[in-house]
Amino acid sequence: MLTKRIIPCLDVKEGRVVKGVQFVNLIDAGDPVELAAFYDREGADELVFLDISASHEGRQTMIDVVERVASQLAIPFTVGGGINSLEDMKRVLRAGADKVSVNTAALLRPELITEGADYFGSQCIVTAIDAKYDETLGSWRVYTHGGRKPTEWEVTAWAKEAVKRGSGEILLTSMDQDGEKSGFNLKLTKAVSEAVTVPVIASGGAGNAQHFYEAFTEGKADAGLAASIFHYKETSVREVKRELKGKGMVIR
Amino acid sequence: MIGIIDYGMGNLHSVSSALKRLDQPYFLSDRKEELAKADKLLLPGVGSFRDAMSILNGTGLADFIKAEAAAGKPLLGICLGMQLLFEESAENGITKGLGLLPGTAERFSGVTCSGETYKVPHMGWNKLEYNRTSPLTENLDEGYVYFVHSYAVQTDDSACVIAQAHYGDRSVPAVVGQNNIFGTQFHPEKSSETGMTILSNFCKLAEGAKA
């Protein structure tokens, strides 16, 4: 039986981890490679790196980061942010990433998912979805551009479309919950998990181990992703996993 | 020196990084003359069984691998590389494999006998259950390893299954071996300490060690 996965997410800008990371015993808390190794030791099941560089130079630097991380890390990792073409995917995967995640570019041109899946296999292509509840829709609407622009897509419809096109995993972020630390959006997570046949990573709102537990049980998620609670040491990957094991979950 | 068979299928980056971290000398090559100099061979692989066999057959690497295996050189197949060691696969029609181990690769049905559905591919961390001891799994107690695959090996010869994992209602051969031939269905290079121990065990295999 597969374990439920705990995934820390690191935002990388111009080759450095941003959003203050508070760690002791690290020489340089902004170094993605050092942090990746730290999370590996902590028992993270996977890592996600999100490139938030605005410049072309920053994106080039990201490739170096991916290479350095790949040479140090013995767990799978996904790279997202600024993946707009098959060429971008090739660069990142050849540098050593195991998966790429696509978001806005896939909504603007869904063929991107198909092209990536045909070339690298579905297991390499993660579709990241940012969703927010919409009264008029009576459901969650999908947004592009880091949550700034609404699309016509209802979340389960887009998730199904992404999977139909060959996406092997969905990284689902609830914009309503993101940064609130009040728990994952369980209804949204459950709706998407039940709509697709591929694993769903719940994101947005994690504040403690109980929240992960709820996402895995009520939300039916396969994995849970968090950033700040791990970075700011409000809890640790090890602690979350220990609590989940205590509740009888299958955890590595 | 470990020779990694570079036949254009799969991510060699992660396997070579892992060997580098273990401080094990290795080289990548698609040439038989070069690979013949290695004292151990590693066959990685991601992608389709049919494409992989077509390249291995077309380049003569298939015959080379069979000859080296018959001569007793330790061989480790990883993921698709492990499936290639078996007789055939049902992926995109029946394709003959290297036939070094008895069994076939078949797609996960996605439905259990009792009608419950499960996700395909089998992707994520699953637990190894040991069937027997082997030099490849020395110094390991219980361990989780990282799988990504849609086809799984079926074999009637339970002796060649060193460890298995459970998924859906299937027992999935995870570590296989017979004489000098070894394989892992999961990615040891992505399986944290457990995976690194398995790779390290392969690197340290004594001459003439048996699976």
Short mmCIF file of C-alpha atoms in Angstrom, two decimals:
data_model
loop_
_atom_site.label_atom_id
_atom_site.label_comp_id
_atom_site.label_asym_id
_atom_site.label_seq_id
_atom_site.Cartn_x
_atom_site.Cartn_y
_atom_site.Cartn_z
CA MET A 1 0.00 0.00 0.00
CA LEU A 2 1.32 3.42 -0.93
CA THR A 3 2.22 5.83 1.83
CA LYS A 4 0.69 9.27 2.07
CA ARG A 5 3.38 11.74 1.07
CA ILE A 6 4.53 14.89 2.87
CA ILE A 7 6.02 17.43 0.49
CA PRO A 8 7.77 20.67 1.47
CA CYS A 9 7.67 23.37 -1.20
CA LEU A 10 10.51 25.84 -1.76
CA ASP A 11 10.12 29.09 -3.66
CA VAL A 12 13.29 29.90 -5.56
CA LYS A 13 14.08 33.32 -6.98
CA GLU A 14 17.25 33.96 -8.96
CA GLY A 15 18.71 30.75 -7.56
CA ARG A 16 17.95 31.47 -3.89
CA VAL A 17 15.19 30.20 -1.64
CA VAL A 18 13.00 33.12 -0.66
CA LYS A 19 10.19 33.65 1.88
CA GLY A 20 12.53 33.60 4.86
CA VAL A 21 13.50 30.17 5.96
CA GLN A 22 14.33 29.88 9.64
CA PHE A 23 16.70 27.07 10.22
CA VAL A 24 19.43 26.60 12.68
CA ASN A 25 22.45 24.49 11.91
CA LEU A 26 22.44 25.53 8.28
CA ILE A 27 25.36 27.56 7.04
CA ASP A 28 23.25 29.32 4.47
CA ALA A 29 19.48 29.09 4.82
CA GLY A 30 18.89 30.50 1.36
CA ASP A 31 20.72 27.76 -0.49
CA PRO A 32 18.23 25.43 -2.21
CA VAL A 33 20.70 22.55 -2.21
CA GLU A 34 21.37 22.77 1.49
CA LEU A 35 17.65 23.00 2.26
CA ALA A 36 16.87 20.10 -0.04
CA ALA A 37 19.40 17.94 1.81
CA PHE A 38 17.93 19.09 5.13
CA TYR A 39 14.40 18.08 4.14
CA ASP A 40 15.64 14.77 2.78
CA ARG A 41 17.20 14.03 6.20
CA GLU A 42 13.96 15.13 7.89
CA GLY A 43 12.08 12.44 5.98
CA ALA A 44 10.36 14.50 3.26
CA ASP A 45 8.92 12.13 0.66
CA GLU A 46 9.41 14.51 -2.20
CA LEU A 47 10.23 18.17 -2.79
CA VAL A 48 8.69 20.83 -4.99
CA PHE A 49 10.72 23.79 -6.23
CA LEU A 50 8.81 26.71 -7.59
CA ASP A 51 10.85 29.10 -9.71
CA ILE A 52 9.48 32.58 -9.14
CA SER A 53 12.30 34.37 -10.98
CA ALA A 54 11.07 37.20 -13.10
CA SER A 55 14.08 37.38 -15.40
CA HIS A 56 15.57 35.22 -18.08
CA GLU A 57 18.85 35.13 -16.11
CA GLY A 58 16.96 33.91 -13.08
CA ARG A 59 15.51 31.05 -15.08
CA GLN A 60 18.95 30.10 -16.33
CA THR A 61 20.17 30.06 -12.73
CA MET A 62 17.30 27.69 -11.91
CA ILE A 63 18.80 25.10 -14.24
CA ASP A 64 22.04 25.20 -12.23
CA VAL A 65 20.01 24.83 -9.05
CA VAL A 66 18.20 21.80 -10.48
CA GLU A 67 21.51 20.19 -11.43
CA ARG A 68 23.00 20.80 -8.01
CA VAL A 69 19.90 19.57 -6.21
CA ALA A 70 19.75 16.46 -8.41
CA SER A 71 23.34 15.60 -7.60
CA GLN A 72 22.63 15.74 -3.85
CA LEU A 73 19.11 14.43 -3.46
CA ALA A 74 17.97 10.81 -3.30
CA ILE A 75 14.23 11.55 -3.28
CA PRO A 76 12.05 12.65 -6.19
CA PHE A 77 11.62 16.34 -6.89
CA THR A 78 9.35 18.46 -9.05
CA VAL A 79 10.18 21.80 -10.61
CA GLY A 80 7.51 24.31 -11.56
CA GLY A 81 7.24 27.96 -12.45
CA GLY A 82 7.89 29.35 -15.89
CA ILE A 83 7.46 26.06 -17.75
CA ASN A 84 5.93 27.32 -20.99
CA SER A 85 7.07 24.89 -23.65
CA LEU A 86 8.35 21.40 -24.34
CA GLU A 87 11.81 22.97 -24.54
CA ASP A 88 11.46 24.32 -20.99
CA MET A 89 10.44 20.83 -19.83
CA LYS A 90 13.42 19.25 -21.56
CA ARG A 91 15.83 21.68 -19.91
CA VAL A 92 14.51 21.04 -16.42
CA LEU A 93 14.14 17.26 -16.74
CA ARG A 94 17.52 16.84 -18.40
CA ALA A 95 19.07 18.84 -15.58
CA GLY A 96 17.83 16.09 -13.27
CA ALA A 97 14.31 16.96 -12.07
CA ASP A 98 11.95 13.97 -11.90
CA LYS A 99 8.78 15.88 -12.75
CA VAL A 100 7.77 19.29 -14.05
CA SER A 101 4.65 21.14 -13.05
CA VAL A 102 2.70 23.32 -15.43
CA ASN A 103 0.04 25.84 -14.54
CA THR A 104 -0.77 29.02 -16.49
CA ALA A 105 0.90 27.86 -19.71
CA ALA A 106 -1.22 24.69 -19.73
CA LEU A 107 -4.42 26.69 -19.27
CA LEU A 108 -3.45 28.98 -22.12
CA ARG A 109 -2.46 26.06 -24.31
CA PRO A 110 -3.61 22.65 -22.98
CA GLU A 111 -1.65 20.84 -25.75
CA LEU A 112 1.44 21.52 -23.64
CA ILE A 113 0.35 18.73 -21.28
CA THR A 114 -0.12 16.30 -24.16
CA GLU A 115 3.25 17.19 -25.68
CA GLY A 116 5.04 16.69 -22.37
CA ALA A 117 3.27 13.42 -21.58
CA ASP A 118 3.94 12.03 -25.06
CA TYR A 119 7.61 12.92 -24.83
CA PHE A 120 8.44 12.08 -21.21
CA GLY A 121 5.53 9.95 -19.99
CA SER A 122 2.61 10.96 -17.79
CA GLN A 123 4.54 10.34 -14.59
CA CYS A 124 6.71 13.40 -15.36
CA ILE A 125 3.89 15.87 -15.91
CA VAL A 126 2.19 17.47 -12.92
CA THR A 127 -0.62 19.96 -13.50
CA ALA A 128 -0.73 22.62 -10.81
CA ILE A 129 -4.16 24.17 -10.32
CA ASP A 130 -4.95 27.32 -8.33
CA ALA A 131 -8.64 27.38 -7.44
CA LYS A 132 -10.94 29.73 -5.57
CA TYR A 133 -14.59 29.37 -4.59
CA ASP A 134 -16.95 31.20 -6.89
CA GLU A 135 -20.55 31.95 -5.81
CA THR A 136 -21.90 32.30 -9.34
CA LEU A 137 -20.28 29.02 -10.39
CA GLY A 138 -21.38 27.23 -7.21
CA SER A 139 -17.98 25.58 -7.33
CA TRP A 140 -14.29 26.48 -7.51
CA ARG A 141 -12.93 28.50 -10.39
CA VAL A 142 -9.44 27.98 -11.81
CA TYR A 143 -7.09 30.97 -11.93
CA THR A 144 -3.93 31.68 -13.90
CA HIS A 145 -0.95 33.97 -13.36
CA GLY A 146 -0.41 33.10 -9.71
CA GLY A 147 -4.09 33.52 -8.90
CA ARG A 148 -4.53 36.91 -10.54
CA LYS A 149 -6.65 36.03 -13.56
CA PRO A 150 -9.88 34.03 -13.51
CA THR A 151 -10.49 31.46 -16.25
CA GLU A 152 -13.67 29.87 -17.56
CA TRP A 153 -12.72 26.53 -16.05
CA GLU A 154 -14.50 24.90 -13.13
CA VAL A 155 -11.89 23.01 -11.11
CA THR A 156 -13.00 19.38 -11.56
CA ALA A 157 -13.59 19.93 -15.28
CA TRP A 158 -10.06 21.29 -15.72
CA ALA A 159 -8.53 18.53 -13.56
CA LYS A 160 -10.25 15.90 -15.71
CA GLU A 161 -9.12 17.63 -18.90
CA ALA A 162 -5.51 17.75 -17.63
CA VAL A 163 -5.58 14.03 -16.83
CA LYS A 164 -7.21 13.21 -20.16
CA ARG A 165 -4.34 15.04 -21.82
CA GLY A 166 -1.80 12.94 -19.97
CA SER A 167 -1.05 14.64 -16.69
CA GLY A 168 0.08 12.05 -14.12
CA GLU A 169 -0.61 14.06 -10.99
CA ILE A 170 -2.55 17.13 -9.83
CA LEU A 171 -1.10 19.72 -7.45
CA LEU A 172 -4.18 21.47 -6.12
CA THR A 173 -3.90 24.79 -4.29
CA SER A 174 -6.85 26.36 -2.57
CA MET A 175 -6.47 30.12 -2.91
CA ASP A 176 -9.07 30.66 -0.19
CA GLN A 177 -6.96 28.78 2.33
CA ASP A 178 -3.44 29.60 1.15
CA GLY A 179 -1.37 31.12 3.94
CA GLU A 180 -4.20 30.87 6.50
CA LYS A 181 -2.87 27.80 8.32
CA SER A 182 -6.46 26.87 9.14
CA GLY A 183 -6.36 23.55 7.31
CA PHE A 184 -6.62 22.38 3.71
CA ASN A 185 -9.84 22.96 1.80
CA LEU A 186 -11.28 19.48 2.31
CA LYS A 187 -14.33 19.87 0.10
CA LEU A 188 -12.27 21.09 -2.82
CA THR A 189 -9.62 18.40 -2.31
CA LYS A 190 -12.26 15.67 -2.10
CA ALA A 191 -14.09 16.94 -5.18
CA VAL A 192 -10.92 16.83 -7.28
CA SER A 193 -9.61 13.55 -5.80
CA GLU A 194 -12.88 11.87 -6.67
CA ALA A 195 -12.97 13.39 -10.15
CA VAL A 196 -9.61 12.06 -11.35
CA THR A 197 -7.77 8.75 -11.43
CA VAL A 198 -4.29 10.18 -10.72
CA PRO A 199 -2.78 11.21 -7.37
CA VAL A 200 -3.81 14.58 -5.95
CA ILE A 201 -1.46 16.71 -3.83
CA ALA A 202 -3.39 19.01 -1.50
CA SER A 203 -1.88 22.45 -0.99
CA GLY A 204 -2.81 25.66 0.76
CA GLY A 205 -3.75 26.01 4.41
CA ALA A 206 -1.59 23.46 6.23
CA GLY A 207 -1.04 24.53 9.83
CA ASN A 208 -0.39 21.28 11.69
CA ALA A 209 -0.33 17.49 11.49
CA GLN A 210 -4.09 17.22 12.06
CA HIS A 211 -4.67 19.21 8.86
CA PHE A 212 -2.67 16.66 6.88
CA TYR A 213 -4.64 13.88 8.53
CA GLU A 214 -7.92 15.47 7.46
CA ALA A 215 -6.66 16.05 3.91
CA PHE A 216 -5.73 12.34 3.60
CA THR A 217 -8.93 10.99 5.15
CA GLU A 218 -11.82 13.38 4.49
CA GLY A 219 -10.12 15.08 1.53
CA LYS A 220 -8.93 11.80 0.00
CA ALA A 221 -5.62 13.40 -1.02
CA ASP A 222 -2.57 11.26 -1.80
CA ALA A 223 -0.05 13.83 -0.64
CA GLY A 224 0.04 17.11 1.27
CA LEU A 225 2.24 20.07 0.47
CA ALA A 226 3.28 22.91 2.74
CA ALA A 227 5.83 25.69 2.76
CA SER A 228 5.83 28.16 5.62
CA ILE A 229 4.99 25.81 8.50
CA PHE A 230 8.08 23.79 7.68
CA HIS A 231 10.30 26.72 6.81
CA TYR A 232 9.42 28.62 9.98
CA LYS A 233 9.75 25.46 12.06
CA GLU A 234 6.21 25.73 13.39
CA THR A 235 6.32 21.99 12.96
CA SER A 236 8.64 19.66 11.13
CA VAL A 237 8.24 16.96 8.52
CA ARG A 238 9.41 14.46 11.12
CA GLU A 239 6.85 15.65 13.68
CA VAL A 240 3.96 15.61 11.18
CA LYS A 241 4.89 12.09 10.10
CA ARG A 242 5.20 10.88 13.69
CA GLU A 243 1.70 12.17 14.51
CA LEU A 244 0.18 10.69 11.37
CA LYS A 245 1.76 7.30 12.11
CA GLY A 246 0.32 7.54 15.61
CA LYS A 247 -3.12 7.92 14.07
CA GLY A 248 -2.55 4.72 12.11
CA MET A 249 -1.77 6.24 8.72
CA VAL A 250 0.61 4.49 6.35
CA ILE A 251 3.59 6.84 6.35
CA ARG A 252 7.21 6.25 5.39
CA MET B 1 34.16 -0.15 -12.35
CA ILE B 2 30.42 -0.08 -13.05
CA GLY B 3 29.32 0.31 -16.64
CA ILE B 4 25.96 2.06 -17.06
CA ILE B 5 24.35 0.95 -20.30
CA ASP B 6 23.39 4.17 -22.07
CA TYR B 7 20.97 3.15 -24.80
CA GLY B 8 18.97 6.35 -24.89
CA MET B 9 16.11 5.31 -22.61
CA GLY B 10 15.77 6.98 -19.29
CA ASN B 11 17.24 9.38 -16.87
CA LEU B 12 20.87 8.39 -16.37
CA HIS B 13 21.51 11.54 -14.41
CA SER B 14 20.00 10.30 -11.17
CA VAL B 15 21.67 6.88 -11.29
CA SER B 16 25.08 8.36 -11.99
CA SER B 17 24.64 11.03 -9.28
CA ALA B 18 23.81 8.28 -6.81
CA LEU B 19 26.95 6.31 -7.69
CA LYS B 20 28.99 9.49 -7.42
CA ARG B 21 27.60 10.09 -3.93
CA LEU B 22 28.54 6.51 -3.01
CA ASP B 23 32.03 7.24 -4.30
CA GLN B 24 31.78 4.37 -6.77
CA PRO B 25 33.67 4.61 -10.03
CA TYR B 26 31.39 4.26 -13.08
CA PHE B 27 31.14 5.19 -16.73
CA LEU B 28 28.31 5.58 -19.24
CA SER B 29 28.55 3.94 -22.62
CA ASP B 30 26.53 2.55 -25.51
CA ARG B 31 29.54 0.62 -26.89
CA LYS B 32 29.95 -3.08 -26.29
CA GLU B 33 33.75 -2.91 -26.36
CA GLU B 34 33.71 -0.28 -23.60
CA LEU B 35 31.04 -1.96 -21.51
CA ALA B 36 32.87 -5.28 -21.74
CA LYS B 37 35.62 -3.72 -19.58
CA ALA B 38 33.21 -3.02 -16.69
CA ASP B 39 33.13 -5.54 -13.87
CA LYS B 40 29.45 -4.86 -13.21
CA LEU B 41 26.68 -3.65 -15.52
CA LEU B 42 23.73 -1.44 -14.72
CA LEU B 43 20.70 -1.33 -17.02
CA PRO B 44 18.47 1.68 -16.28
CA GLY B 45 15.33 2.49 -18.19
CA VAL B 46 12.24 4.65 -18.29
CA GLY B 47 9.68 4.46 -21.07
CA SER B 48 8.25 1.75 -23.23
CA PHE B 49 9.39 -1.89 -23.21
CA ARG B 50 8.96 -2.19 -26.96
CA ASP B 51 11.10 0.90 -27.75
CA ALA B 52 13.78 -0.24 -25.31
CA MET B 53 14.02 -3.77 -26.75
CA SER B 54 14.01 -2.44 -30.27
CA ILE B 55 17.08 -0.28 -29.46
CA LEU B 56 18.83 -3.07 -27.53
CA ASN B 57 18.23 -5.53 -30.37
CA GLY B 58 19.13 -3.05 -33.11
CA THR B 59 22.43 -2.08 -31.49
CA GLY B 60 23.42 -5.63 -30.59
CA LEU B 61 23.41 -4.64 -26.92
CA ALA B 62 20.76 -7.29 -26.20
CA ASP B 63 23.08 -10.12 -27.29
CA PHE B 64 25.97 -8.46 -25.50
CA ILE B 65 24.03 -8.26 -22.21
CA LYS B 66 22.93 -11.89 -22.51
CA ALA B 67 26.52 -13.02 -23.15
CA GLU B 68 27.90 -10.99 -20.25
CA ALA B 69 25.17 -12.29 -17.96
CA ALA B 70 25.91 -15.87 -19.03
CA ALA B 71 29.59 -15.27 -18.29
CA GLY B 72 28.65 -14.39 -14.72
CA LYS B 73 29.06 -10.60 -14.72
CA PRO B 74 26.77 -9.00 -12.10
CA LEU B 75 23.91 -7.11 -13.77
CA LEU B 76 21.35 -4.80 -12.14
CA GLY B 77 18.24 -3.69 -14.03
CA ILE B 78 16.31 -0.73 -12.66
CA CYS B 79 12.59 -0.02 -13.25
CA LEU B 80 12.00 -0.73 -16.98
CA GLY B 81 15.55 -2.13 -16.95
CA MET B 82 14.36 -4.80 -14.50
CA GLN B 83 11.34 -5.69 -16.64
CA LEU B 84 13.61 -6.09 -19.68
CA LEU B 85 15.40 -8.93 -17.85
CA PHE B 86 12.23 -11.04 -18.10
CA GLU B 87 10.82 -13.08 -20.98
CA GLU B 88 8.25 -10.71 -22.40
CA SER B 89 5.93 -7.76 -21.83
CA ALA B 90 2.36 -7.11 -22.85
CA GLU B 91 3.10 -3.38 -23.33
CA ASN B 92 1.89 -2.30 -26.81
CA GLY B 93 1.49 -5.91 -27.91
CA ILE B 94 3.71 -8.80 -26.85
CA THR B 95 7.42 -7.96 -27.02
CA LYS B 96 10.20 -10.39 -26.20
CA GLY B 97 12.57 -9.32 -23.45
CA LEU B 98 16.11 -10.45 -22.64
CA GLY B 99 14.77 -13.67 -21.13
CA LEU B 100 17.32 -13.81 -18.32
CA LEU B 101 14.63 -14.28 -15.66
CA PRO B 102 11.37 -16.26 -15.88
CA GLY B 103 8.21 -14.15 -16.07
CA THR B 104 6.31 -11.49 -17.99
CA ALA B 105 5.38 -7.84 -17.45
CA GLU B 106 1.66 -7.10 -17.43
CA ARG B 107 -0.31 -3.91 -16.92
CA PHE B 108 -1.96 -3.24 -13.57
CA SER B 109 -5.68 -3.74 -14.16
CA GLY B 110 -6.65 -0.84 -11.89
CA VAL B 111 -9.46 -2.95 -10.41
CA THR B 112 -9.20 -5.51 -7.62
CA CYS B 113 -10.95 -8.91 -7.68
CA SER B 114 -13.63 -7.46 -5.45
CA GLY B 115 -14.24 -4.60 -7.87
CA GLU B 116 -12.48 -1.76 -6.06
CA THR B 117 -10.49 0.60 -8.26
CA TYR B 118 -6.92 1.68 -7.60
CA LYS B 119 -4.69 4.20 -9.33
CA VAL B 120 -2.36 3.31 -12.18
CA PRO B 121 0.59 4.02 -12.37
CA HIS B 122 1.73 2.65 -9.05
CA MET B 123 3.49 5.86 -8.07
CA GLY B 124 4.92 6.69 -4.66
CA TRP B 125 6.53 5.07 -1.65
CA ASN B 126 5.68 1.48 -0.87
CA LYS B 127 7.00 -0.97 1.67
CA LEU B 128 9.35 -3.82 0.84
CA GLU B 129 8.40 -7.23 2.19
CA TYR B 130 11.21 -9.73 2.07
CA ASN B 131 10.72 -13.14 0.61
CA ARG B 132 14.26 -14.30 1.25
CA THR B 133 17.73 -12.96 1.95
CA SER B 134 20.09 -11.74 -0.73
CA PRO B 135 23.40 -9.86 -0.82
CA LEU B 136 21.48 -7.03 -2.54
CA THR B 137 19.25 -6.44 0.48
CA GLU B 138 21.87 -6.85 3.19
CA ASN B 139 21.81 -4.37 6.09
CA LEU B 140 18.20 -3.43 5.39
CA ASP B 141 15.38 -3.90 7.81
CA GLU B 142 11.98 -2.67 6.86
CA GLY B 143 12.16 -0.07 4.18
CA TYR B 144 10.06 2.08 1.90
CA VAL B 145 11.12 2.67 -1.69
CA TYR B 146 9.90 4.88 -4.54
CA PHE B 147 7.98 3.26 -7.42
CA VAL B 148 6.72 4.68 -10.72
CA HIS B 149 5.34 2.05 -13.09
CA SER B 150 2.19 0.87 -14.84
CA TYR B 151 3.35 -2.68 -15.65
CA ALA B 152 4.40 -5.26 -13.10
CA VAL B 153 6.20 -8.58 -13.41
CA GLN B 154 4.28 -11.83 -12.98
CA THR B 155 6.37 -14.89 -12.32
CA ASP B 156 5.67 -18.48 -11.33
CA ASP B 157 9.20 -18.81 -9.98
CA SER B 158 8.86 -17.33 -6.52
CA ALA B 159 12.53 -18.04 -5.81
CA CYS B 160 13.60 -15.19 -8.08
CA VAL B 161 11.53 -12.70 -6.04
CA ILE B 162 13.74 -11.39 -3.23
CA ALA B 163 11.25 -8.75 -2.03
CA GLN B 164 7.79 -7.61 -3.01
CA ALA B 165 5.39 -4.76 -2.37
CA HIS B 166 1.61 -4.82 -2.18
CA TYR B 167 -0.50 -2.67 -4.45
CA GLY B 168 -4.16 -2.97 -5.35
CA ASP B 169 -4.70 -6.68 -4.77
CA ARG B 170 -1.38 -7.59 -6.31
CA SER B 171 1.92 -8.67 -4.96
CA VAL B 172 4.44 -6.71 -7.00
CA PRO B 173 7.95 -8.17 -7.44
CA ALA B 174 10.16 -5.32 -6.23
CA VAL B 175 13.63 -6.83 -5.87
CA VAL B 176 14.38 -9.83 -8.08
CA GLY B 177 17.43 -11.95 -8.58
CA GLN B 178 18.85 -15.21 -9.83
CA ASN B 179 22.56 -16.06 -9.84
CA ASN B 180 24.36 -12.90 -11.00
CA ILE B 181 21.21 -11.18 -12.37
CA PHE B 182 19.46 -8.58 -10.19
CA GLY B 183 16.66 -6.11 -10.65
CA THR B 184 14.66 -3.50 -8.76
CA GLN B 185 11.24 -2.36 -9.95
CA PHE B 186 11.54 0.84 -7.90
CA HIS B 187 14.16 3.55 -8.29
CA PRO B 188 16.88 2.94 -5.67
CA GLU B 189 18.47 6.25 -6.67
CA LYS B 190 15.24 8.02 -5.61
CA SER B 191 14.56 5.91 -2.53
CA SER B 192 16.55 7.81 0.07
CA GLU B 193 18.72 5.74 2.44
CA THR B 194 17.07 2.39 1.70
CA GLY B 195 17.72 2.81 -2.01
CA MET B 196 21.27 3.98 -1.48
CA THR B 197 21.98 0.91 0.66
CA ILE B 198 20.73 -1.36 -2.13
CA LEU B 199 22.91 0.42 -4.71
CA SER B 200 25.84 0.26 -2.36
CA ASN B 201 25.26 -3.48 -1.84
CA PHE B 202 25.30 -3.99 -5.60
CA CYS B 203 28.55 -2.03 -5.89
CA LYS B 204 30.11 -4.15 -3.14
CA LEU B 205 28.98 -7.53 -4.51
CA ALA B 206 31.85 -9.93 -4.21
CA GLU B 207 32.99 -11.75 -7.30
CA GLY B 208 30.85 -14.81 -7.83
CA ALA B 209 28.17 -13.65 -5.34
CA LYS B 210 24.77 -15.15 -6.03
CA ALA B 211 21.40 -13.43 -5.82
#
